[in-house]
mmCIF file of C-alpha atoms in Angstrom:
data_model
loop_
_atom_site.group_PDB
_atom_site.id
_atom_site.type_symbol
_atom_site.label_atom_id
_atom_site.label_comp_id
_atom_site.label_asym_id
_atom_site.label_seq_id
_atom_site.Cartn_x
_atom_site.Cartn_y
_atom_site.Cartn_z
ATOM 1 C CA MET A 1 -2.787 -6.653 -17.578
ATOM 2 C CA LEU A 2 -3.211 -6.902 -13.816
ATOM 3 C CA PRO A 3 -0.324 -6.991 -11.361
ATOM 4 C CA LYS A 4 0.572 -10.288 -9.702
ATOM 5 C CA LEU A 5 1.393 -8.577 -6.391
ATOM 6 C CA ILE A 6 0.338 -5.325 -4.748
ATOM 7 C CA LEU A 7 2.676 -3.715 -2.235
ATOM 8 C CA THR A 8 2.117 -0.609 -0.156
ATOM 9 C CA ASP A 9 3.749 1.732 2.285
ATOM 10 C CA ILE A 10 1.658 2.688 5.328
ATOM 11 C CA ASP A 11 2.458 6.135 6.727
ATOM 12 C CA GLY A 12 1.362 8.762 4.240
ATOM 13 C CA VAL A 13 -0.600 6.190 2.228
ATOM 14 C CA TRP A 14 -2.993 4.322 4.533
ATOM 15 C CA THR A 15 -2.607 7.128 7.079
ATOM 16 C CA ASP A 16 -2.276 10.873 6.719
ATOM 17 C CA GLY A 17 1.355 10.551 7.758
ATOM 18 C CA GLY A 18 0.731 12.006 11.203
ATOM 19 C CA MET A 19 1.922 10.260 14.332
ATOM 20 C CA TYR A 20 -0.226 10.941 17.334
ATOM 21 C CA TYR A 21 1.075 10.585 20.888
ATOM 22 C CA ASP A 22 -0.740 11.015 24.172
ATOM 23 C CA GLN A 23 0.651 11.864 27.605
ATOM 24 C CA THR A 24 0.858 8.169 28.569
ATOM 25 C CA ASP A 25 3.223 7.242 25.708
ATOM 26 C CA ASN A 26 0.531 5.729 23.529
ATOM 27 C CA GLU A 27 0.963 6.115 19.783
ATOM 28 C CA TRP A 28 -2.047 6.408 17.509
ATOM 29 C CA LYS A 29 -2.565 6.053 13.771
ATOM 30 C CA ARG A 30 -5.786 6.750 11.922
ATOM 31 C CA PHE A 31 -6.617 4.384 9.072
ATOM 32 C CA ASN A 32 -9.310 4.996 6.476
ATOM 33 C CA THR A 33 -11.485 1.865 6.393
ATOM 34 C CA SER A 34 -12.144 2.474 2.693
ATOM 35 C CA ASP A 35 -8.663 1.105 1.969
ATOM 36 C CA SER A 36 -9.725 -2.341 3.178
ATOM 37 C CA ALA A 37 -11.847 -2.657 0.016
ATOM 38 C CA GLY A 38 -8.646 -2.453 -2.033
ATOM 39 C CA VAL A 39 -7.321 -5.488 -0.173
ATOM 40 C CA LEU A 40 -10.651 -7.285 -0.642
ATOM 41 C CA PHE A 41 -10.642 -6.607 -4.407
ATOM 42 C CA ALA A 42 -7.075 -7.883 -4.756
ATOM 43 C CA HIS A 43 -7.790 -11.022 -2.745
ATOM 44 C CA ARG A 44 -10.905 -11.787 -4.807
ATOM 45 C CA LEU A 45 -8.567 -11.950 -7.811
ATOM 46 C CA ASN A 46 -6.034 -14.035 -5.853
ATOM 47 C CA ILE A 47 -3.511 -11.192 -5.926
ATOM 48 C CA PRO A 48 -1.478 -11.057 -2.720
ATOM 49 C CA VAL A 49 -1.055 -7.772 -0.862
ATOM 50 C CA GLY A 50 2.000 -6.788 1.127
ATOM 51 C CA ILE A 51 2.981 -3.953 3.424
ATOM 52 C CA ILE A 52 6.557 -2.680 3.430
ATOM 53 C CA THR A 53 7.142 0.104 5.949
ATOM 54 C CA GLY A 54 10.051 1.805 7.632
ATOM 55 C CA GLU A 55 8.167 1.981 10.924
ATOM 56 C CA GLU A 56 7.601 -0.909 13.292
ATOM 57 C CA THR A 57 4.441 -0.824 15.377
ATOM 58 C CA GLN A 58 1.883 -3.199 16.766
ATOM 59 C CA ILE A 59 -0.725 -0.882 15.249
ATOM 60 C CA VAL A 60 0.331 -1.815 11.721
ATOM 61 C CA ALA A 61 0.683 -5.499 12.661
ATOM 62 C CA ARG A 62 -2.894 -5.487 14.016
ATOM 63 C CA ARG A 63 -4.261 -3.803 10.881
ATOM 64 C CA ALA A 64 -2.387 -6.260 8.664
ATOM 65 C CA LYS A 65 -3.713 -9.231 10.636
ATOM 66 C CA LYS A 66 -7.287 -7.946 10.519
ATOM 67 C CA LEU A 67 -7.139 -7.517 6.728
ATOM 68 C CA HIS A 68 -5.324 -10.823 6.104
ATOM 69 C CA ILE A 69 -2.353 -9.075 4.511
ATOM 70 C CA ASP A 70 -0.149 -11.679 2.830
ATOM 71 C CA TYR A 71 3.243 -10.054 3.468
ATOM 72 C CA LEU A 72 4.178 -7.716 6.315
ATOM 73 C CA HIS A 73 7.666 -6.249 6.504
ATOM 74 C CA GLN A 74 8.278 -3.545 9.116
ATOM 75 C CA ASN A 75 11.383 -1.579 10.085
ATOM 76 C CA VAL A 76 12.615 -1.793 6.478
ATOM 77 C CA ARG A 77 15.400 0.480 5.262
ATOM 78 C CA ASP A 78 15.710 -0.972 1.737
ATOM 79 C CA LYS A 79 12.218 -1.511 0.352
ATOM 80 C CA LEU A 80 13.481 -2.447 -3.103
ATOM 81 C CA SER A 81 15.482 -5.333 -1.653
ATOM 82 C CA VAL A 82 12.490 -6.645 0.305
ATOM 83 C CA ALA A 83 10.213 -6.381 -2.744
ATOM 84 C CA THR A 84 12.811 -8.169 -4.879
ATOM 85 C CA SER A 85 12.945 -11.020 -2.346
ATOM 86 C CA ILE A 86 9.156 -11.369 -2.364
ATOM 87 C CA CYS A 87 9.199 -11.419 -6.175
ATOM 88 C CA GLU A 88 11.860 -14.145 -6.200
ATOM 89 C CA GLU A 89 9.773 -16.185 -3.746
ATOM 90 C CA MET A 90 6.706 -15.781 -5.992
ATOM 91 C CA GLY A 91 8.580 -16.292 -9.269
ATOM 92 C CA ILE A 92 7.598 -12.896 -10.696
ATOM 93 C CA THR A 93 9.412 -9.726 -11.748
ATOM 94 C CA LEU A 94 9.174 -6.222 -10.326
ATOM 95 C CA LYS A 95 7.406 -5.168 -13.537
ATOM 96 C CA GLU A 96 4.487 -7.396 -12.424
ATOM 97 C CA VAL A 97 4.214 -5.523 -9.111
ATOM 98 C CA ALA A 98 2.041 -2.563 -8.140
ATOM 99 C CA TYR A 99 3.464 -0.347 -5.394
ATOM 100 C CA ILE A 100 2.167 2.804 -3.747
ATOM 101 C CA GLY A 101 4.423 4.978 -1.643
ATOM 102 C CA ASP A 102 4.784 8.625 -0.760
ATOM 103 C CA ASP A 103 8.275 9.605 0.296
ATOM 104 C CA ILE A 104 12.043 9.323 0.009
ATOM 105 C CA GLY A 105 12.233 5.695 1.190
ATOM 106 C CA ASP A 106 9.895 4.689 -1.634
ATOM 107 C CA ILE A 107 11.777 6.232 -4.575
ATOM 108 C CA ASN A 108 13.847 3.220 -5.647
ATOM 109 C CA LEU A 109 10.903 0.842 -5.531
ATOM 110 C CA LEU A 110 8.563 3.253 -7.333
ATOM 111 C CA LYS A 111 11.123 3.531 -10.147
ATOM 112 C CA GLU A 112 11.300 -0.258 -10.660
ATOM 113 C CA VAL A 113 7.712 -1.544 -10.444
ATOM 114 C CA GLY A 114 5.315 -1.853 -13.351
ATOM 115 C CA PHE A 115 2.500 0.008 -11.575
ATOM 116 C CA ALA A 116 3.647 2.957 -9.425
ATOM 117 C CA GLY A 117 1.212 5.017 -7.394
ATOM 118 C CA VAL A 118 1.830 8.138 -5.322
ATOM 119 C CA PRO A 119 -0.779 9.938 -3.168
ATOM 120 C CA ALA A 120 -1.667 13.537 -4.008
ATOM 121 C CA SER A 121 -0.186 14.615 -0.660
ATOM 122 C CA ALA A 122 3.353 13.519 -1.580
ATOM 123 C CA PRO A 123 5.995 16.044 -2.650
ATOM 124 C CA ASP A 124 5.972 16.872 -6.359
ATOM 125 C CA TYR A 125 9.321 15.163 -6.998
ATOM 126 C CA ILE A 126 7.904 11.910 -5.596
ATOM 127 C CA ARG A 127 4.587 12.359 -7.406
ATOM 128 C CA ALA A 128 6.523 12.570 -10.677
ATOM 129 C CA LEU A 129 7.363 8.861 -10.227
ATOM 130 C CA GLY A 130 3.700 7.825 -10.208
ATOM 131 C CA LYS A 131 2.473 6.005 -13.310
ATOM 132 C CA VAL A 132 -1.094 5.559 -12.033
ATOM 133 C CA PRO A 133 -2.913 8.901 -11.681
ATOM 134 C CA LEU A 134 -4.282 9.407 -8.161
ATOM 135 C CA THR A 135 -6.247 12.303 -6.695
ATOM 136 C CA LYS A 136 -6.580 11.350 -3.031
ATOM 137 C CA LYS A 137 -4.182 12.189 -0.242
ATOM 138 C CA GLY A 138 -2.714 9.702 2.197
ATOM 139 C CA GLY A 139 -5.283 8.641 4.784
ATOM 140 C CA GLU A 140 -8.204 9.471 2.463
ATOM 141 C CA GLY A 141 -8.626 6.044 0.855
ATOM 142 C CA VAL A 142 -5.822 6.408 -1.703
ATOM 143 C CA PHE A 143 -4.863 2.721 -1.489
ATOM 144 C CA ARG A 144 -8.367 1.768 -2.620
ATOM 145 C CA GLU A 145 -8.227 4.424 -5.361
ATOM 146 C CA PHE A 146 -4.905 2.916 -6.512
ATOM 147 C CA VAL A 147 -6.302 -0.620 -6.695
ATOM 148 C CA GLU A 148 -9.469 0.532 -8.450
ATOM 149 C CA ALA A 149 -7.416 2.522 -10.977
ATOM 150 C CA ILE A 150 -5.255 -0.504 -11.759
ATOM 151 C CA PHE A 151 -8.166 -2.924 -12.063
ATOM 152 C CA GLY A 152 -10.501 -0.544 -13.894
ATOM 153 C CA GLU A 153 -14.162 0.145 -13.343
ATOM 154 C CA GLU A 154 -15.418 -2.887 -15.296
ATOM 155 C CA LYS A 155 -13.323 -5.348 -13.272
ATOM 156 C CA ILE A 156 -14.457 -3.743 -9.998
ATOM 157 C CA LYS A 157 -18.103 -3.967 -11.084
ATOM 158 C CA GLU A 158 -17.574 -7.590 -12.044
ATOM 159 C CA LEU A 159 -16.060 -8.345 -8.628
ATOM 160 C CA LEU A 160 -19.064 -6.719 -6.961
ATOM 161 C CA GLY A 161 -21.595 -8.461 -9.186
ATOM 162 C CA LEU A 162 -22.855 -5.195 -10.662
#
């Protein structure tokens, strides 16, 4: 069974969790472009992708726009509540959702979804909540690894025409 919605945190998942600042008050985030394939695979199966993050930056908004992310929720304190609202809008349950997160703000949502992923770089007590085995750290393409693990190798090959 495939999820009907894929949700993700950003910092510590799509990035290495670092926040980079320069002397002119610019903030930088480094994204691994490999993760965009995870979005592409989901969209080819008509599965929406959403970002739910505690941060609020134009950087994340630009990345979401570029990748045609279906749902973007920034500055979120209660990720479970936001995910529940999206599910109600879509007419699905949390058990039909895949979510990947890496830290304290993700715990409640990871405990409720049907497909929970946690990067290898997360603390052990968060990693214990992961139901989908992952080997990559945040910022190393772990979102793509998560999507590929959920879909399976055969489905990915089919999507790529291999």
